[in-house]
mmCIF file of C-alpha atoms in Angstrom:
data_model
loop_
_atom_site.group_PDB
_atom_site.id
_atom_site.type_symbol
_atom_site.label_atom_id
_atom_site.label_comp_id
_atom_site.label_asym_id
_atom_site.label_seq_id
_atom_site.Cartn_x
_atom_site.Cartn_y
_atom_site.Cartn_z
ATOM 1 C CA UNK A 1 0.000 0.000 0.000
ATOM 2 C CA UNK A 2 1.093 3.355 -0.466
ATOM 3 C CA UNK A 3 0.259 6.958 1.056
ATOM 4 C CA UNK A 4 1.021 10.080 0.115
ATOM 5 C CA UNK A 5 2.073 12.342 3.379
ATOM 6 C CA UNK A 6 2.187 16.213 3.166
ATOM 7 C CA UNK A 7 2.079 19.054 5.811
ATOM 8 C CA UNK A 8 1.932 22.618 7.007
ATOM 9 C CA UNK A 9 0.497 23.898 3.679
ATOM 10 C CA UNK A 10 -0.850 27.287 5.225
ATOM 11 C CA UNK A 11 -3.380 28.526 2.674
ATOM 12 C CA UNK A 12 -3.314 32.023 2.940
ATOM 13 C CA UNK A 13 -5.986 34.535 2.996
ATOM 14 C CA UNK A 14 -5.405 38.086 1.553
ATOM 15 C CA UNK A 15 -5.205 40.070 5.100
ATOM 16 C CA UNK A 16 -4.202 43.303 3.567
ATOM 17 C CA UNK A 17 -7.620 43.455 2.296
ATOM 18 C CA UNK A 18 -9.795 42.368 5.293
ATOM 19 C CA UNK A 19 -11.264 44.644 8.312
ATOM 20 C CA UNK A 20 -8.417 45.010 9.940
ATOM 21 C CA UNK A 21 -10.460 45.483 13.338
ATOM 22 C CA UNK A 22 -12.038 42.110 13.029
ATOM 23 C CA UNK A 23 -8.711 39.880 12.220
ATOM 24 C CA UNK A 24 -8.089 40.650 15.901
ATOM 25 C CA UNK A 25 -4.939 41.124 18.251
ATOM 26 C CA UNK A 26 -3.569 38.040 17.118
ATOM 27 C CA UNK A 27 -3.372 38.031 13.602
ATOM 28 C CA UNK A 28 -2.739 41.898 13.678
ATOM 29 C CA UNK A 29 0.701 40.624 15.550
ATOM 30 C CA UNK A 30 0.829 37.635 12.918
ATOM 31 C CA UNK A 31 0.864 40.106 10.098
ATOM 32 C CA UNK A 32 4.477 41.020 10.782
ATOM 33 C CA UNK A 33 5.196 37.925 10.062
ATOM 34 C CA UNK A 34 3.724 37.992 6.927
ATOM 35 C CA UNK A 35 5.013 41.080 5.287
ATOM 36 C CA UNK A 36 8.483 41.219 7.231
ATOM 37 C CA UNK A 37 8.965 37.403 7.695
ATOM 38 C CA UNK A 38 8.253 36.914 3.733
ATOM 39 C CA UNK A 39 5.732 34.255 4.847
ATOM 40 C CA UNK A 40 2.901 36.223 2.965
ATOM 41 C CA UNK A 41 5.030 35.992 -0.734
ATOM 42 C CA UNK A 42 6.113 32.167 0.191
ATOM 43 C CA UNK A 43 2.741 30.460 0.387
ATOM 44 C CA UNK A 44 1.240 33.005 -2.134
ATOM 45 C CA UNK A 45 0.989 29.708 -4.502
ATOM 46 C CA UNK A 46 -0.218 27.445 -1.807
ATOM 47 C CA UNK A 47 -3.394 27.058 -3.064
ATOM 48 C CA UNK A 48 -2.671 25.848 -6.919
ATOM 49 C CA UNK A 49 0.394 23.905 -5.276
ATOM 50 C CA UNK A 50 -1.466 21.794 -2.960
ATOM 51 C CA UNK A 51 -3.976 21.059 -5.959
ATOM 52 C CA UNK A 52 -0.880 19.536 -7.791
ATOM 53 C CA UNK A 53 0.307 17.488 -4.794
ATOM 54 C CA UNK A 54 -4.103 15.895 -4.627
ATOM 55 C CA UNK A 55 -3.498 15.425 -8.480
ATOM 56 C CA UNK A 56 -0.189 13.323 -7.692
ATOM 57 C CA UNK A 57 -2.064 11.206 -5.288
ATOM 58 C CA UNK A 58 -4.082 10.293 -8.028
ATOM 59 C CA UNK A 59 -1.694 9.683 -10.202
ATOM 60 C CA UNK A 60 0.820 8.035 -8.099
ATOM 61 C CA UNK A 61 -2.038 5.630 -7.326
ATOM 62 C CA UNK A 62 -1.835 5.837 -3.483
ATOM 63 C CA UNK A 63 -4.228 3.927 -1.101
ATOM 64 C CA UNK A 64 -4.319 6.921 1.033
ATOM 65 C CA UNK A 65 -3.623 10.558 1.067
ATOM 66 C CA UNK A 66 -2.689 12.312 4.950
ATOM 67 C CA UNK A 67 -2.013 15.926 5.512
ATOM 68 C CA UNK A 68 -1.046 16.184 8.958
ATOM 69 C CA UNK A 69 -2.019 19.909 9.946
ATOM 70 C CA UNK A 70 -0.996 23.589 9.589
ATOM 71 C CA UNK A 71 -3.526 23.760 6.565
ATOM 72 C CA UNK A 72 -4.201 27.383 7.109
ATOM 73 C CA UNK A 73 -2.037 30.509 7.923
ATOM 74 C CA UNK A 74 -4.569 31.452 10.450
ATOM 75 C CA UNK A 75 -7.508 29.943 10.817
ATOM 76 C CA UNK A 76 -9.548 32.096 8.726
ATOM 77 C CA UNK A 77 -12.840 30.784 7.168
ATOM 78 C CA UNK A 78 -11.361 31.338 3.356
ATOM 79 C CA UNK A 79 -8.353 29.616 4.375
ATOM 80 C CA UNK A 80 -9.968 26.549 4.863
ATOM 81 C CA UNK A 81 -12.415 26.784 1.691
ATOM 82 C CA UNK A 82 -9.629 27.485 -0.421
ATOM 83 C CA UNK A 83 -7.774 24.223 1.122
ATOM 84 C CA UNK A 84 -11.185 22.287 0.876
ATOM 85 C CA UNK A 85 -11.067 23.750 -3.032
ATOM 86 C CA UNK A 86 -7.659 22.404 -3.508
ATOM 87 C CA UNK A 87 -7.957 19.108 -2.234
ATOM 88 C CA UNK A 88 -11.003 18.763 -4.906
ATOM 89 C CA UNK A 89 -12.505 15.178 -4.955
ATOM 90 C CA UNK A 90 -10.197 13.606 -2.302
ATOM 91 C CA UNK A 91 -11.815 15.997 0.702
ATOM 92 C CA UNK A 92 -15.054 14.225 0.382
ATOM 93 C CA UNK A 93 -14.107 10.876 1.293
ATOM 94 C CA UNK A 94 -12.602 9.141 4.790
ATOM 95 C CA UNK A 95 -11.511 6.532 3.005
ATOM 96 C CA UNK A 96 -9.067 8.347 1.156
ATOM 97 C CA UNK A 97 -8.296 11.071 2.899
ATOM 98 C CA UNK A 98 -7.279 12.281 6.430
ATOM 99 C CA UNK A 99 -6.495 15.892 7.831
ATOM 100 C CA UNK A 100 -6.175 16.762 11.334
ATOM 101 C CA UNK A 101 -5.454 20.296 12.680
ATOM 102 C CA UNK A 102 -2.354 22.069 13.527
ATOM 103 C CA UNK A 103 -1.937 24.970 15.686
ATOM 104 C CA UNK A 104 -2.071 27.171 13.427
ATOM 105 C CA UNK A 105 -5.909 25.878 12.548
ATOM 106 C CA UNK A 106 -6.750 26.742 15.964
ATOM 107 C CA UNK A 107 -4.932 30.250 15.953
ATOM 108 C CA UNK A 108 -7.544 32.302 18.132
ATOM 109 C CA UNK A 109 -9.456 31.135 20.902
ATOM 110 C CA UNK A 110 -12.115 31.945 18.831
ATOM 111 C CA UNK A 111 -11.697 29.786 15.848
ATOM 112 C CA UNK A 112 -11.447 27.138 18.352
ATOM 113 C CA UNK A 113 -14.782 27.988 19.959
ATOM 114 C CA UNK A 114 -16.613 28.197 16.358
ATOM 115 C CA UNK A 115 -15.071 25.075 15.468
ATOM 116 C CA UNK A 116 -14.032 26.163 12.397
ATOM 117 C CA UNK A 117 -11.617 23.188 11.335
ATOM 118 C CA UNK A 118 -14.440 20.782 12.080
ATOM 119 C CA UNK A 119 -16.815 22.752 9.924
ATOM 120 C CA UNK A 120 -14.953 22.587 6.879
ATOM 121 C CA UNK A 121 -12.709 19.056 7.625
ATOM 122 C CA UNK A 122 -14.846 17.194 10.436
ATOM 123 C CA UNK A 123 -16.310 14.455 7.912
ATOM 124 C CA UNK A 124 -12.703 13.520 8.330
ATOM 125 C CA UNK A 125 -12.693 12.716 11.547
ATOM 126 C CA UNK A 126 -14.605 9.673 11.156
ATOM 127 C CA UNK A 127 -13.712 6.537 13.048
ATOM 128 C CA UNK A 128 -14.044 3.058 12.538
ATOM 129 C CA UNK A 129 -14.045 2.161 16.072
ATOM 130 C CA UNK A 130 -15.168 5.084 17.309
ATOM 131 C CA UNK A 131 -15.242 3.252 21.112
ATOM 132 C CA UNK A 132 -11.507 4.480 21.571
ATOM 133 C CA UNK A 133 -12.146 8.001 21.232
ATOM 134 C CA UNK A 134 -11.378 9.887 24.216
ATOM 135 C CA UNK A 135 -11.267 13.630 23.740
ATOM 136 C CA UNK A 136 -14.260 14.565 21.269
ATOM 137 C CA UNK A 137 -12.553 13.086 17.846
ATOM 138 C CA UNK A 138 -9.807 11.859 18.612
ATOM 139 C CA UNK A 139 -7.779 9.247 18.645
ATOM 140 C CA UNK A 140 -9.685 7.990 15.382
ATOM 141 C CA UNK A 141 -8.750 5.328 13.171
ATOM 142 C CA UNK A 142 -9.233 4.193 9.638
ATOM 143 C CA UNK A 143 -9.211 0.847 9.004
ATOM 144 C CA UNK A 144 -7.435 0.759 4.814
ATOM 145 C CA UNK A 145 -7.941 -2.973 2.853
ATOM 146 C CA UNK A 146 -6.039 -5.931 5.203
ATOM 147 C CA UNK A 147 -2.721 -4.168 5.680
ATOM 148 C CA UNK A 148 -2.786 -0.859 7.432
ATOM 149 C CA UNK A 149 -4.383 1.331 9.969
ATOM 150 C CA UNK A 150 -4.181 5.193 9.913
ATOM 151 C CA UNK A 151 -4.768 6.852 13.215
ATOM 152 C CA UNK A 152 -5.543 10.772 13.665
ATOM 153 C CA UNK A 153 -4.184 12.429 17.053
ATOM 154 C CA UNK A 154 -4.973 15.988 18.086
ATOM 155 C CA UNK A 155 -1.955 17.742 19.630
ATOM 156 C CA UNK A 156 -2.510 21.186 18.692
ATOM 157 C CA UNK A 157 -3.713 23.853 21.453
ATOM 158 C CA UNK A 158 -4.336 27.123 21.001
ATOM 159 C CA UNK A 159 -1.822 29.199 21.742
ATOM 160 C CA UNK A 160 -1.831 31.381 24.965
ATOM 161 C CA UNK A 161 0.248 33.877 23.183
ATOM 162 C CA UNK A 162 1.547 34.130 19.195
ATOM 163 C CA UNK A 163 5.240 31.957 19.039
ATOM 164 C CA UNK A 164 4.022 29.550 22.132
ATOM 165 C CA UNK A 165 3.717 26.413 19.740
ATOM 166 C CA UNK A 166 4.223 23.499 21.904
ATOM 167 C CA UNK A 167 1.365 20.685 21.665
ATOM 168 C CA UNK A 168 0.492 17.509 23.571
ATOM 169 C CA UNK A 169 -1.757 14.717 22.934
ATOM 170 C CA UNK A 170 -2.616 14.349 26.788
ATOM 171 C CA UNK A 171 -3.119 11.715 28.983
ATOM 172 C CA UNK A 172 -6.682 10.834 27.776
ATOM 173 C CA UNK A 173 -5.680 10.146 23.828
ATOM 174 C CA UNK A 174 -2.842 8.224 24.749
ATOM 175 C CA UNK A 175 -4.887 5.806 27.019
ATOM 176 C CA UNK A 176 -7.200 5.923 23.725
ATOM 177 C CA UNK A 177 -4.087 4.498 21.718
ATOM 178 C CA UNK A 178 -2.909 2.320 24.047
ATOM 179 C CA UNK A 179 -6.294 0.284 24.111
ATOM 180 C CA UNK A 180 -6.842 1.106 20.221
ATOM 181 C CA UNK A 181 -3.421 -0.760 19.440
ATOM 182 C CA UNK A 182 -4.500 -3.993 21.246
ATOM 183 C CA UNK A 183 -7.616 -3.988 19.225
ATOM 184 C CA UNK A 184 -7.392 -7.748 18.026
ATOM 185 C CA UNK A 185 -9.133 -5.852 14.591
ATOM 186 C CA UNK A 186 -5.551 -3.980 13.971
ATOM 187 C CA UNK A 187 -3.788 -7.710 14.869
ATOM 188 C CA UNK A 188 -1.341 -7.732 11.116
ATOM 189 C CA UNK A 189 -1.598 -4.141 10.602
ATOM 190 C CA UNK A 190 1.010 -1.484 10.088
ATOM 191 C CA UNK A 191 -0.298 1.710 12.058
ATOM 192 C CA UNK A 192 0.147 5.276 11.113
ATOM 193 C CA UNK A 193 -0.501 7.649 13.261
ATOM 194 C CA UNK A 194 -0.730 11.385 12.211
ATOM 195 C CA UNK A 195 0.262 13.843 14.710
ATOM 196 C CA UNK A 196 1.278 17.734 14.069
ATOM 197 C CA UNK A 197 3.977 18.275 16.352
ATOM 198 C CA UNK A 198 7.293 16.783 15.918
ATOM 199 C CA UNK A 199 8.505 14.109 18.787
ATOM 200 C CA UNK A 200 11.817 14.951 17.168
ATOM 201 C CA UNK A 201 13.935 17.475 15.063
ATOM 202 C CA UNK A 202 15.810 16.168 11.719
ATOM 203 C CA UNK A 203 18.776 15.944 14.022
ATOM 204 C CA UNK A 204 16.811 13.541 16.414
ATOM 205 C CA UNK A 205 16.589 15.551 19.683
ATOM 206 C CA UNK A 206 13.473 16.414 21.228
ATOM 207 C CA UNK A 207 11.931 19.854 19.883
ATOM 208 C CA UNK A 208 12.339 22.999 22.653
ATOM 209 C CA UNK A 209 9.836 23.381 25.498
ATOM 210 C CA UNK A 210 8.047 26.237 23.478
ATOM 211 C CA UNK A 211 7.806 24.559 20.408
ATOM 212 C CA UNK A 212 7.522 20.705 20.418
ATOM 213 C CA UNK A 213 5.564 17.944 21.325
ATOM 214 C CA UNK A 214 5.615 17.176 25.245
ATOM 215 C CA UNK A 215 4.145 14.341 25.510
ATOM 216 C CA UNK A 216 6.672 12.151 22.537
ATOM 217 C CA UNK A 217 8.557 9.495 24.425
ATOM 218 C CA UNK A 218 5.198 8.820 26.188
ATOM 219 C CA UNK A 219 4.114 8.121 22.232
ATOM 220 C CA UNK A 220 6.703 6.305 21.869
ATOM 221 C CA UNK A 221 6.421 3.776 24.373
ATOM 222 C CA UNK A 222 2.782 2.713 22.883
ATOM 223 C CA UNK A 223 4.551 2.431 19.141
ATOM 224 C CA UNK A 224 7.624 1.362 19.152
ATOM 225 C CA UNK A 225 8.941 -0.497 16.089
ATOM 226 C CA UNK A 226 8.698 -0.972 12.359
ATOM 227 C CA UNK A 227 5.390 -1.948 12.101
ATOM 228 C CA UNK A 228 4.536 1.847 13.095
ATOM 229 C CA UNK A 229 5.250 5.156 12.088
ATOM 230 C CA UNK A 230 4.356 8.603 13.064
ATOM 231 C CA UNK A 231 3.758 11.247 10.645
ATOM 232 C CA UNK A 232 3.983 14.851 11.206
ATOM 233 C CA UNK A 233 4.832 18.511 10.172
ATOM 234 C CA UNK A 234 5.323 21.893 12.126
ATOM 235 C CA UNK A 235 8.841 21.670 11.236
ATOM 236 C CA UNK A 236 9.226 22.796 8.468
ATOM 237 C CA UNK A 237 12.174 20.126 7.167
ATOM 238 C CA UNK A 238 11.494 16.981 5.451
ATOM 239 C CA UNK A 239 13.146 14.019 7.418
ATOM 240 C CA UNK A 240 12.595 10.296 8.242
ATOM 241 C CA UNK A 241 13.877 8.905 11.138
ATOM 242 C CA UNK A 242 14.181 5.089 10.794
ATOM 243 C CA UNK A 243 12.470 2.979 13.712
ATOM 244 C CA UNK A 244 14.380 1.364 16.165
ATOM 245 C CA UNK A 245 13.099 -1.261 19.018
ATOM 246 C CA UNK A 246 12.301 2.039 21.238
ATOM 247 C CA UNK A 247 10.189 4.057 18.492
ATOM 248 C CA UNK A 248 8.433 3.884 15.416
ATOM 249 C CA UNK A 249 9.241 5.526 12.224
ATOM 250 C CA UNK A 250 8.816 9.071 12.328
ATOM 251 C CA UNK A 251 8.217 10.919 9.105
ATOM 252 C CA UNK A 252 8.582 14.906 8.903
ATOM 253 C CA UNK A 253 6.421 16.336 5.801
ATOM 254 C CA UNK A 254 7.969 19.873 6.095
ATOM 255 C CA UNK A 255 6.194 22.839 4.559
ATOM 256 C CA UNK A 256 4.730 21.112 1.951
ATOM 257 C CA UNK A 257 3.960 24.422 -0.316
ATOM 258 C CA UNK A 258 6.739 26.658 1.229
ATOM 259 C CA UNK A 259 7.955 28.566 -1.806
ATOM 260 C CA UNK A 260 11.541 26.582 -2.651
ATOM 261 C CA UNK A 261 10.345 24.079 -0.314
ATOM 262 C CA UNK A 262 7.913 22.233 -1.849
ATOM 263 C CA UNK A 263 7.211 18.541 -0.885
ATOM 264 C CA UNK A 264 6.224 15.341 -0.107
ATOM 265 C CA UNK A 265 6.111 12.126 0.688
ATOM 266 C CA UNK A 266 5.211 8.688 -0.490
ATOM 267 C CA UNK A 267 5.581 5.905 2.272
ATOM 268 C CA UNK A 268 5.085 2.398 1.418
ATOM 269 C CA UNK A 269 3.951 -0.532 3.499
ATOM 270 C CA UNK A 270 4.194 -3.826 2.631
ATOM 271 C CA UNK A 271 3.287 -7.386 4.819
ATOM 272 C CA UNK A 272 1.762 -4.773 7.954
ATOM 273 C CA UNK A 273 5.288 -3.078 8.051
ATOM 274 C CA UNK A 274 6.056 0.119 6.993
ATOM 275 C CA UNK A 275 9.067 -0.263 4.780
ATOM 276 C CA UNK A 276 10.437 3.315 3.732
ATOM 277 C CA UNK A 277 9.201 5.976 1.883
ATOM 278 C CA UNK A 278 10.457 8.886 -1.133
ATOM 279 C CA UNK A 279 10.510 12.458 -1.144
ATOM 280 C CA UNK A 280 8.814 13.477 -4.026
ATOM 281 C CA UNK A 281 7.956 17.489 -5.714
ATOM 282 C CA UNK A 282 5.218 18.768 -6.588
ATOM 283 C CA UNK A 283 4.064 17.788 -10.073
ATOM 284 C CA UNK A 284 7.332 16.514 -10.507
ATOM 285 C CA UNK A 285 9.741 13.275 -9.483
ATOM 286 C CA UNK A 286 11.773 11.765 -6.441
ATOM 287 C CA UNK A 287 13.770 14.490 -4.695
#
């Protein structure tokens, strides 16, 4: 089986144009880092280039496509219809698609209250054994032909203050997992879990206390091995992290429409193990 893993594609709303009074404290401090920090100019394409990377899927014949949060810049309503837009046909069905939130889809206390991810991406959040779930969604699994399992965590929390990033799953989702991966239905499978914070950096060290996910070796302990692999994004590098006896395989998507970044990739399992996987470009071939 194959799936097709990307990340952190931040759709972008024009905020130059909107009432600046109602984009709120928080974005008004974000927009620095859109004009000064050049984020505005590098995911001015996001939208067309996340439409190539759903055409790909297609076309690379994957099982399964995962985009593992960050799918706005900040959690505006047109931010997620444009990403809806993008993602075309594969947005409509569970079965072949799964997108959880990142911290940035939860930028503002009050796009969490609104539920504004689940408006647009909560038919996504479907589970097949939705007797593990522990905090509203989540965990949720997705039971895909005889060979694999993929399994959505939430870890992102809205931030008390813009630049605090850190997530955590929490104590109640990882008692979810825990039960969920004894499940004699996912006896055979190879499990991936999505996740958007990183349990570790591309040089393998946990992330810093303001920025990465607290809760990791706890993770780890639940999945440890080649028959399991987390995927993730918030950095914004593309890694892979073999698995070892004490962890899974972790995958890092990147920023898969960052400007000069642009990625993806394709991870292949094979006999309920996950075996590897291939950075691939947008519209184009293996890195």
């Amino acid at each position: 089986m194959r799936f097709l893993h990307c990340s952190d594609v931040h759709i972008t709303a024009d905020y130059f144009s909107l009432p600046f009074l109602r984009l709120g404290w928080r974005r008004w401090a974000a927009m620095a880092e859109l004009s000064v920090g050049g984020r505005r100019k590098a995911y001015a394409r996001a939208p067309e280039t996340l439409a190539v990377i759903a055409s790909d899927a297609e076309q690379h014949g994957v099982d399964h496509f995962i985009l593992s949060g960050d799918v706005t810049a900040y959690a505006l309503d047109p931010e997620f219809q444009m990403a809806r837009e993008s993602l075309g046909a594969l947005a409509e069905d569970p079965s072949r698609c799964t997108v959880i939130p990142g911290n940035h889809d939860v930028f503002t206390p009050g796009s969490h209250r609104k539920g504004r991810f689940a408006r647009h991406f909560g038919h996504l959040l479907e589970s097949d054994l939705p007797e593990y779930r522990r905090e509203g969604a989540f965990p949720f699994v997705r039971l895909l032909g005889t060979e694999a399992a993929v399994v959505g965590l939430l870890s992102a929390r809205v931030p008390s203050l813009p630049g605090i990033a850190h997530g955590h799953i929490g104590a109640a989702q990882l008692d979810g997992l825990a039960a969920l991966v004894k499940d004699p239905r996912l006896a055979g499978r190879a499990v991936l879990v999505a996740v958007h914070h990183a349990p570790l950096t591309h040089h393998g060290k946990a992330d810093s206390y303001l920025h990465g996910l607290r809760d990791a070796e706890a993770l780890f302990r639940l999945i440890p091995g080649p028959r399991y692999a987390v995927l993730h994004g918030h950095i914004h590098k593309r890694y892979h992290h073999p698995s070892t006896a004490e962890r899974p395989h972790i995958f890092s998507a990147g920023s898969s429409t960052q400007a000069g970044r642009e990625g993806y990739w394709l991870i292949e399992v094979k006999d309920g193990q996950v075996v590897g996987g291939q950075k691939h470009v947008p519209g184009g071939a293996v890195h």
